[in-house]
JSON list of N, CA and C in Angstrom, two decimals:
[
{"chain": "R", "resi": 14, "resn": "UNK", "atom": "N", "xyz": [47.32, 5.94, 8.10]},
{"chain": "R", "resi": 14, "resn": "UNK", "atom": "CA", "xyz": [46.52, 4.82, 8.59]},
{"chain": "R", "resi": 14, "resn": "UNK", "atom": "C", "xyz": [45.23, 5.30, 9.25]},
{"chain": "R", "resi": 15, "resn": "UNK", "atom": "N", "xyz": [45.34, 6.43, 9.92]},
{"chain": "R", "resi": 15, "resn": "UNK", "atom": "CA", "xyz": [44.16, 6.97, 10.59]},
{"chain": "R", "resi": 15, "resn": "UNK", "atom": "C", "xyz": [43.10, 7.39, 9.57]},
{"chain": "R", "resi": 16, "resn": "UNK", "atom": "N", "xyz": [43.53, 8.01, 8.47]},
{"chain": "R", "resi": 16, "resn": "UNK", "atom": "CA", "xyz": [42.55, 8.43, 7.47]},
{"chain": "R", "resi": 16, "resn": "UNK", "atom": "C", "xyz": [41.89, 7.22, 6.81]},
{"chain": "R", "resi": 17, "resn": "UNK", "atom": "N", "xyz": [42.62, 6.13, 6.62]},
{"chain": "R", "resi": 17, "resn": "UNK", "atom": "CA", "xyz": [42.05, 4.93, 6.01]},
{"chain": "R", "resi": 17, "resn": "UNK", "atom": "C", "xyz": [40.96, 4.34, 6.90]},
{"chain": "R", "resi": 18, "resn": "UNK", "atom": "N", "xyz": [41.20, 4.27, 8.21]},
{"chain": "R", "resi": 18, "resn": "UNK", "atom": "CA", "xyz": [40.18, 3.72, 9.10]},
{"chain": "R", "resi": 18, "resn": "UNK", "atom": "C", "xyz": [38.95, 4.62, 9.13]},
{"chain": "R", "resi": 19, "resn": "UNK", "atom": "N", "xyz": [39.16, 5.94, 9.08]},
{"chain": "R", "resi": 19, "resn": "UNK", "atom": "CA", "xyz": [38.01, 6.85, 9.04]},
{"chain": "R", "resi": 19, "resn": "UNK", "atom": "C", "xyz": [37.21, 6.63, 7.76]},
{"chain": "R", "resi": 20, "resn": "UNK", "atom": "N", "xyz": [37.91, 6.43, 6.64]},
{"chain": "R", "resi": 20, "resn": "UNK", "atom": "CA", "xyz": [37.22, 6.23, 5.37]},
{"chain": "R", "resi": 20, "resn": "UNK", "atom": "C", "xyz": [36.41, 4.94, 5.39]},
{"chain": "R", "resi": 21, "resn": "UNK", "atom": "N", "xyz": [36.98, 3.87, 5.93]},
{"chain": "R", "resi": 21, "resn": "UNK", "atom": "CA", "xyz": [36.23, 2.61, 5.95]},
{"chain": "R", "resi": 21, "resn": "UNK", "atom": "C", "xyz": [35.02, 2.72, 6.87]},
{"chain": "R", "resi": 22, "resn": "UNK", "atom": "N", "xyz": [35.17, 3.44, 7.99]},
{"chain": "R", "resi": 22, "resn": "UNK", "atom": "CA", "xyz": [34.01, 3.64, 8.87]},
{"chain": "R", "resi": 22, "resn": "UNK", "atom": "C", "xyz": [32.94, 4.45, 8.14]},
{"chain": "R", "resi": 23, "resn": "UNK", "atom": "N", "xyz": [33.37, 5.49, 7.42]},
{"chain": "R", "resi": 23, "resn": "UNK", "atom": "CA", "xyz": [32.41, 6.30, 6.67]},
{"chain": "R", "resi": 23, "resn": "UNK", "atom": "C", "xyz": [31.71, 5.47, 5.60]},
{"chain": "R", "resi": 24, "resn": "UNK", "atom": "N", "xyz": [32.44, 4.59, 4.93]},
{"chain": "R", "resi": 24, "resn": "UNK", "atom": "CA", "xyz": [31.81, 3.72, 3.93]},
{"chain": "R", "resi": 24, "resn": "UNK", "atom": "C", "xyz": [30.80, 2.80, 4.57]},
{"chain": "R", "resi": 25, "resn": "UNK", "atom": "N", "xyz": [31.13, 2.26, 5.75]},
{"chain": "R", "resi": 25, "resn": "UNK", "atom": "CA", "xyz": [30.16, 1.40, 6.45]},
{"chain": "R", "resi": 25, "resn": "UNK", "atom": "C", "xyz": [28.90, 2.18, 6.79]},
{"chain": "R", "resi": 26, "resn": "UNK", "atom": "N", "xyz": [29.08, 3.41, 7.28]},
{"chain": "R", "resi": 26, "resn": "UNK", "atom": "CA", "xyz": [27.91, 4.23, 7.64]},
{"chain": "R", "resi": 26, "resn": "UNK", "atom": "C", "xyz": [27.07, 4.52, 6.40]},
{"chain": "R", "resi": 27, "resn": "UNK", "atom": "N", "xyz": [27.73, 4.87, 5.30]},
{"chain": "R", "resi": 27, "resn": "UNK", "atom": "CA", "xyz": [27.00, 5.15, 4.07]},
{"chain": "R", "resi": 27, "resn": "UNK", "atom": "C", "xyz": [26.24, 3.91, 3.60]},
{"chain": "R", "resi": 28, "resn": "UNK", "atom": "N", "xyz": [26.87, 2.76, 3.68]},
{"chain": "R", "resi": 28, "resn": "UNK", "atom": "CA", "xyz": [26.21, 1.53, 3.23]},
{"chain": "R", "resi": 28, "resn": "UNK", "atom": "C", "xyz": [25.00, 1.22, 4.11]},
{"chain": "R", "resi": 29, "resn": "UNK", "atom": "N", "xyz": [25.16, 1.39, 5.44]},
{"chain": "R", "resi": 29, "resn": "UNK", "atom": "CA", "xyz": [24.02, 1.12, 6.33]},
{"chain": "R", "resi": 29, "resn": "UNK", "atom": "C", "xyz": [22.88, 2.09, 6.05]},
{"chain": "R", "resi": 30, "resn": "UNK", "atom": "N", "xyz": [23.21, 3.37, 5.81]},
{"chain": "R", "resi": 30, "resn": "UNK", "atom": "CA", "xyz": [22.16, 4.34, 5.54]},
{"chain": "R", "resi": 30, "resn": "UNK", "atom": "C", "xyz": [21.43, 3.99, 4.24]},
{"chain": "R", "resi": 31, "resn": "UNK", "atom": "N", "xyz": [22.20, 3.57, 3.23]},
{"chain": "R", "resi": 31, "resn": "UNK", "atom": "CA", "xyz": [21.58, 3.21, 1.95]},
{"chain": "R", "resi": 31, "resn": "UNK", "atom": "C", "xyz": [20.65, 2.01, 2.11]},
{"chain": "R", "resi": 32, "resn": "UNK", "atom": "N", "xyz": [21.07, 1.00, 2.86]},
{"chain": "R", "resi": 32, "resn": "UNK", "atom": "CA", "xyz": [20.20, -0.16, 3.03]},
{"chain": "R", "resi": 32, "resn": "UNK", "atom": "C", "xyz": [18.96, 0.21, 3.84]},
{"chain": "R", "resi": 33, "resn": "UNK", "atom": "N", "xyz": [19.10, 1.07, 4.85]},
{"chain": "R", "resi": 33, "resn": "UNK", "atom": "CA", "xyz": [17.92, 1.52, 5.60]},
{"chain": "R", "resi": 33, "resn": "UNK", "atom": "C", "xyz": [16.96, 2.26, 4.68]},
{"chain": "R", "resi": 34, "resn": "UNK", "atom": "N", "xyz": [17.52, 3.11, 3.83]},
{"chain": "R", "resi": 34, "resn": "UNK", "atom": "CA", "xyz": [16.69, 3.89, 2.93]},
{"chain": "R", "resi": 34, "resn": "UNK", "atom": "C", "xyz": [15.93, 2.98, 1.97]},
{"chain": "R", "resi": 35, "resn": "UNK", "atom": "N", "xyz": [16.62, 1.98, 1.41]},
{"chain": "R", "resi": 35, "resn": "UNK", "atom": "CA", "xyz": [15.96, 1.03, 0.50]},
{"chain": "R", "resi": 35, "resn": "UNK", "atom": "C", "xyz": [14.86, 0.28, 1.24]},
{"chain": "R", "resi": 36, "resn": "UNK", "atom": "N", "xyz": [15.14, -0.12, 2.49]},
{"chain": "R", "resi": 36, "resn": "UNK", "atom": "CA", "xyz": [14.15, -0.87, 3.26]},
{"chain": "R", "resi": 36, "resn": "UNK", "atom": "C", "xyz": [12.92, -0.01, 3.54]},
{"chain": "R", "resi": 37, "resn": "UNK", "atom": "N", "xyz": [13.14, 1.28, 3.86]},
{"chain": "R", "resi": 37, "resn": "UNK", "atom": "CA", "xyz": [12.00, 2.16, 4.13]},
{"chain": "R", "resi": 37, "resn": "UNK", "atom": "C", "xyz": [11.16, 2.37, 2.88]},
{"chain": "R", "resi": 38, "resn": "UNK", "atom": "N", "xyz": [11.83, 2.50, 1.72]},
{"chain": "R", "resi": 38, "resn": "UNK", "atom": "CA", "xyz": [11.08, 2.65, 0.47]},
{"chain": "R", "resi": 38, "resn": "UNK", "atom": "C", "xyz": [10.26, 1.38, 0.21]},
{"chain": "R", "resi": 39, "resn": "UNK", "atom": "N", "xyz": [10.84, 0.21, 0.48]},
{"chain": "R", "resi": 39, "resn": "UNK", "atom": "CA", "xyz": [10.09, -1.03, 0.31]},
{"chain": "R", "resi": 39, "resn": "UNK", "atom": "C", "xyz": [8.90, -1.10, 1.23]},
{"chain": "R", "resi": 40, "resn": "UNK", "atom": "N", "xyz": [9.08, -0.65, 2.48]},
{"chain": "R", "resi": 40, "resn": "UNK", "atom": "CA", "xyz": [7.96, -0.65, 3.42]},
{"chain": "R", "resi": 40, "resn": "UNK", "atom": "C", "xyz": [6.87, 0.29, 2.95]},
{"chain": "R", "resi": 41, "resn": "UNK", "atom": "N", "xyz": [7.24, 1.46, 2.44]},
{"chain": "R", "resi": 41, "resn": "UNK", "atom": "CA", "xyz": [6.24, 2.40, 1.96]},
{"chain": "R", "resi": 41, "resn": "UNK", "atom": "C", "xyz": [5.47, 1.82, 0.79]},
{"chain": "R", "resi": 42, "resn": "UNK", "atom": "N", "xyz": [6.16, 1.10, -0.11]},
{"chain": "R", "resi": 42, "resn": "UNK", "atom": "CA", "xyz": [5.45, 0.47, -1.23]},
{"chain": "R", "resi": 42, "resn": "UNK", "atom": "C", "xyz": [4.44, -0.55, -0.71]},
{"chain": "R", "resi": 43, "resn": "UNK", "atom": "N", "xyz": [4.82, -1.32, 0.31]},
{"chain": "R", "resi": 43, "resn": "UNK", "atom": "CA", "xyz": [3.89, -2.30, 0.88]},
{"chain": "R", "resi": 43, "resn": "UNK", "atom": "C", "xyz": [2.68, -1.60, 1.49]},
{"chain": "R", "resi": 44, "resn": "UNK", "atom": "N", "xyz": [2.93, -0.51, 2.22]},
{"chain": "R", "resi": 44, "resn": "UNK", "atom": "CA", "xyz": [1.83, 0.23, 2.85]},
{"chain": "R", "resi": 44, "resn": "UNK", "atom": "C", "xyz": [0.90, 0.80, 1.79]},
{"chain": "R", "resi": 45, "resn": "UNK", "atom": "N", "xyz": [1.47, 1.42, 0.74]},
{"chain": "R", "resi": 45, "resn": "UNK", "atom": "CA", "xyz": [0.63, 1.96, -0.33]},
{"chain": "R", "resi": 45, "resn": "UNK", "atom": "C", "xyz": [-0.16, 0.86, -1.01]},
{"chain": "R", "resi": 46, "resn": "UNK", "atom": "N", "xyz": [0.45, -0.30, -1.22]},
{"chain": "R", "resi": 46, "resn": "UNK", "atom": "CA", "xyz": [-0.27, -1.41, -1.85]},
{"chain": "R", "resi": 46, "resn": "UNK", "atom": "C", "xyz": [-1.46, -1.83, -1.00]},
{"chain": "R", "resi": 47, "resn": "UNK", "atom": "N", "xyz": [-1.27, -1.90, 0.34]},
{"chain": "R", "resi": 47, "resn": "UNK", "atom": "CA", "xyz": [-2.39, -2.28, 1.20]},
{"chain": "R", "resi": 47, "resn": "UNK", "atom": "C", "xyz": [-3.49, -1.23, 1.18]},
{"chain": "R", "resi": 48, "resn": "UNK", "atom": "N", "xyz": [-3.12, 0.05, 1.18]},
{"chain": "R", "resi": 48, "resn": "UNK", "atom": "CA", "xyz": [-4.14, 1.11, 1.15]},
{"chain": "R", "resi": 48, "resn": "UNK", "atom": "C", "xyz": [-4.93, 1.04, -0.15]},
{"chain": "R", "resi": 49, "resn": "UNK", "atom": "N", "xyz": [-4.23, 0.89, -1.27]},
{"chain": "R", "resi": 49, "resn": "UNK", "atom": "CA", "xyz": [-4.92, 0.86, -2.57]},
{"chain": "R", "resi": 49, "resn": "UNK", "atom": "C", "xyz": [-5.81, -0.37, -2.69]},
{"chain": "R", "resi": 50, "resn": "UNK", "atom": "N", "xyz": [-5.32, -1.52, -2.22]},
{"chain": "R", "resi": 50, "resn": "UNK", "atom": "CA", "xyz": [-6.14, -2.73, -2.32]},
{"chain": "R", "resi": 50, "resn": "UNK", "atom": "C", "xyz": [-7.36, -2.63, -1.41]},
{"chain": "R", "resi": 51, "resn": "UNK", "atom": "N", "xyz": [-7.20, -2.05, -0.22]},
{"chain": "R", "resi": 51, "resn": "UNK", "atom": "CA", "xyz": [-8.35, -1.90, 0.68]},
{"chain": "R", "resi": 51, "resn": "UNK", "atom": "C", "xyz": [-9.38, -0.95, 0.08]},
{"chain": "R", "resi": 52, "resn": "UNK", "atom": "N", "xyz": [-8.93, 0.15, -0.52]},
{"chain": "R", "resi": 52, "resn": "UNK", "atom": "CA", "xyz": [-9.88, 1.09, -1.12]},
{"chain": "R", "resi": 52, "resn": "UNK", "atom": "C", "xyz": [-10.59, 0.47, -2.31]},
{"chain": "R", "resi": 53, "resn": "UNK", "atom": "N", "xyz": [-9.87, -0.30, -3.13]},
{"chain": "R", "resi": 53, "resn": "UNK", "atom": "CA", "xyz": [-10.52, -0.91, -4.28]},
{"chain": "R", "resi": 53, "resn": "UNK", "atom": "C", "xyz": [-11.54, -1.95, -3.84]},
{"chain": "R", "resi": 54, "resn": "UNK", "atom": "N", "xyz": [-11.23, -2.72, -2.79]},
{"chain": "R", "resi": 54, "resn": "UNK", "atom": "CA", "xyz": [-12.20, -3.68, -2.28]},
{"chain": "R", "resi": 54, "resn": "UNK", "atom": "C", "xyz": [-13.42, -2.97, -1.70]},
{"chain": "R", "resi": 55, "resn": "UNK", "atom": "N", "xyz": [-13.21, -1.84, -1.03]},
{"chain": "R", "resi": 55, "resn": "UNK", "atom": "CA", "xyz": [-14.33, -1.07, -0.48]},
{"chain": "R", "resi": 55, "resn": "UNK", "atom": "C", "xyz": [-15.23, -0.56, -1.60]},
{"chain": "R", "resi": 56, "resn": "UNK", "atom": "N", "xyz": [-14.64, -0.03, -2.67]},
{"chain": "R", "resi": 56, "resn": "UNK", "atom": "CA", "xyz": [-15.43, 0.46, -3.80]},
{"chain": "R", "resi": 56, "resn": "UNK", "atom": "C", "xyz": [-16.19, -0.69, -4.44]},
{"chain": "R", "resi": 57, "resn": "UNK", "atom": "N", "xyz": [-15.54, -1.84, -4.58]},
{"chain": "R", "resi": 57, "resn": "UNK", "atom": "CA", "xyz": [-16.20, -3.00, -5.17]},
{"chain": "R", "resi": 57, "resn": "UNK", "atom": "C", "xyz": [-17.39, -3.45, -4.31]},
{"chain": "R", "resi": 58, "resn": "UNK", "atom": "N", "xyz": [-17.20, -3.46, -2.98]},
{"chain": "R", "resi": 58, "resn": "UNK", "atom": "CA", "xyz": [-18.30, -3.83, -2.09]},
{"chain": "R", "resi": 58, "resn": "UNK", "atom": "C", "xyz": [-19.46, -2.84, -2.21]},
{"chain": "R", "resi": 59, "resn": "UNK", "atom": "N", "xyz": [-19.15, -1.55, -2.28]},
{"chain": "R", "resi": 59, "resn": "UNK", "atom": "CA", "xyz": [-20.21, -0.55, -2.41]},
{"chain": "R", "resi": 59, "resn": "UNK", "atom": "C", "xyz": [-20.96, -0.72, -3.72]},
{"chain": "R", "resi": 60, "resn": "UNK", "atom": "N", "xyz": [-20.25, -1.04, -4.81]},
{"chain": "R", "resi": 60, "resn": "UNK", "atom": "CA", "xyz": [-20.92, -1.27, -6.08]},
{"chain": "R", "resi": 60, "resn": "UNK", "atom": "C", "xyz": [-21.85, -2.48, -6.00]},
{"chain": "R", "resi": 61, "resn": "UNK", "atom": "N", "xyz": [-21.37, -3.56, -5.39]},
{"chain": "R", "resi": 61, "resn": "UNK", "atom": "CA", "xyz": [-22.18, -4.77, -5.28]},
{"chain": "R", "resi": 61, "resn": "UNK", "atom": "C", "xyz": [-23.42, -4.50, -4.43]},
{"chain": "R", "resi": 62, "resn": "UNK", "atom": "N", "xyz": [-23.25, -3.78, -3.31]},
{"chain": "R", "resi": 62, "resn": "UNK", "atom": "CA", "xyz": [-24.39, -3.46, -2.45]},
{"chain": "R", "resi": 62, "resn": "UNK", "atom": "C", "xyz": [-25.37, -2.56, -3.19]},
{"chain": "R", "resi": 63, "resn": "UNK", "atom": "N", "xyz": [-24.83, -1.57, -3.95]},
{"chain": "R", "resi": 63, "resn": "UNK", "atom": "CA", "xyz": [-25.70, -0.67, -4.71]},
{"chain": "R", "resi": 63, "resn": "UNK", "atom": "C", "xyz": [-26.50, -1.42, -5.76]},
{"chain": "R", "resi": 64, "resn": "UNK", "atom": "N", "xyz": [-25.84, -2.29, -6.50]},
{"chain": "R", "resi": 64, "resn": "UNK", "atom": "CA", "xyz": [-26.57, -3.08, -7.50]},
{"chain": "R", "resi": 64, "resn": "UNK", "atom": "C", "xyz": [-27.59, -4.00, -6.83]},
{"chain": "R", "resi": 65, "resn": "UNK", "atom": "N", "xyz": [-27.27, -4.53, -5.66]},
{"chain": "R", "resi": 65, "resn": "UNK", "atom": "CA", "xyz": [-28.22, -5.37, -4.94]},
{"chain": "R", "resi": 65, "resn": "UNK", "atom": "C", "xyz": [-29.46, -4.60, -4.53]},
{"chain": "R", "resi": 66, "resn": "UNK", "atom": "N", "xyz": [-29.26, -3.37, -4.03]},
{"chain": "R", "resi": 66, "resn": "UNK", "atom": "CA", "xyz": [-30.40, -2.54, -3.63]},
{"chain": "R", "resi": 66, "resn": "UNK", "atom": "C", "xyz": [-31.26, -2.20, -4.84]},
{"chain": "R", "resi": 67, "resn": "UNK", "atom": "N", "xyz": [-30.62, -1.84, -5.95]},
{"chain": "R", "resi": 67, "resn": "UNK", "atom": "CA", "xyz": [-31.37, -1.51, -7.17]},
{"chain": "R", "resi": 67, "resn": "UNK", "atom": "C", "xyz": [-32.16, -2.72, -7.64]},
{"chain": "R", "resi": 68, "resn": "UNK", "atom": "N", "xyz": [-31.51, -3.89, -7.66]},
{"chain": "R", "resi": 68, "resn": "UNK", "atom": "CA", "xyz": [-32.20, -5.10, -8.11]},
{"chain": "R", "resi": 68, "resn": "UNK", "atom": "C", "xyz": [-33.35, -5.45, -7.18]},
{"chain": "R", "resi": 69, "resn": "UNK", "atom": "N", "xyz": [-33.16, -5.26, -5.87]},
{"chain": "R", "resi": 69, "resn": "UNK", "atom": "CA", "xyz": [-34.23, -5.56, -4.92]},
{"chain": "R", "resi": 69, "resn": "UNK", "atom": "C", "xyz": [-35.43, -4.65, -5.15]},
{"chain": "R", "resi": 70, "resn": "UNK", "atom": "N", "xyz": [-35.17, -3.35, -5.38]},
{"chain": "R", "resi": 70, "resn": "UNK", "atom": "CA", "xyz": [-36.28, -2.43, -5.63]},
{"chain": "R", "resi": 70, "resn": "UNK", "atom": "C", "xyz": [-36.98, -2.76, -6.94]},
{"chain": "R", "resi": 71, "resn": "UNK", "atom": "N", "xyz": [-36.22, -3.11, -7.97]},
{"chain": "R", "resi": 71, "resn": "UNK", "atom": "CA", "xyz": [-36.83, -3.50, -9.24]},
{"chain": "R", "resi": 71, "resn": "UNK", "atom": "C", "xyz": [-37.73, -4.72, -9.05]},
{"chain": "R", "resi": 72, "resn": "UNK", "atom": "N", "xyz": [-37.23, -5.68, -8.28]},
{"chain": "R", "resi": 72, "resn": "UNK", "atom": "CA", "xyz": [-38.01, -6.90, -8.05]},
{"chain": "R", "resi": 72, "resn": "UNK", "atom": "C", "xyz": [-39.27, -6.57, -7.25]},
{"chain": "R", "resi": 73, "resn": "UNK", "atom": "N", "xyz": [-39.13, -5.71, -6.25]},
{"chain": "R", "resi": 73, "resn": "UNK", "atom": "CA", "xyz": [-40.26, -5.38, -5.38]},
{"chain": "R", "resi": 73, "resn": "UNK", "atom": "C", "xyz": [-41.35, -4.64, -6.16]},
{"chain": "R", "resi": 74, "resn": "UNK", "atom": "N", "xyz": [-40.94, -3.71, -7.04]},
{"chain": "R", "resi": 74, "resn": "UNK", "atom": "CA", "xyz": [-41.93, -2.93, -7.76]},
{"chain": "R", "resi": 74, "resn": "UNK", "atom": "C", "xyz": [-42.46, -3.67, -8.99]},
{"chain": "R", "resi": 75, "resn": "UNK", "atom": "N", "xyz": [-41.73, -4.65, -9.50]},
{"chain": "R", "resi": 75, "resn": "UNK", "atom": "CA", "xyz": [-42.23, -5.37, -10.66]},
{"chain": "R", "resi": 75, "resn": "UNK", "atom": "C", "xyz": [-43.28, -6.40, -10.27]},
{"chain": "R", "resi": 76, "resn": "UNK", "atom": "N", "xyz": [-43.34, -6.76, -8.98]},
{"chain": "R", "resi": 76, "resn": "UNK", "atom": "CA", "xyz": [-44.35, -7.73, -8.53]},
{"chain": "R", "resi": 76, "resn": "UNK", "atom": "C", "xyz": [-45.73, -7.09, -8.57]},
{"chain": "R", "resi": 77, "resn": "UNK", "atom": "N", "xyz": [-45.83, -5.78, -8.24]},
{"chain": "R", "resi": 77, "resn": "UNK", "atom": "CA", "xyz": [-47.14, -5.11, -8.19]},
{"chain": "R", "resi": 77, "resn": "UNK", "atom": "C", "xyz": [-47.83, -5.04, -9.52]}
]
């Protein structure tokens, strides 16, 4: 009887560890998704600003 209770406790511990591990992996995926989306938005903003500066210079020099 003592070995059975130890086994059930061990199974509970294993199950809790597995769910914690799955949750941490899910959190890491969310963090990576936020980092990637923030970097892609930053690159997109830099491209838009760069094209705006180029267009402004073209407009400024084409007036002369």
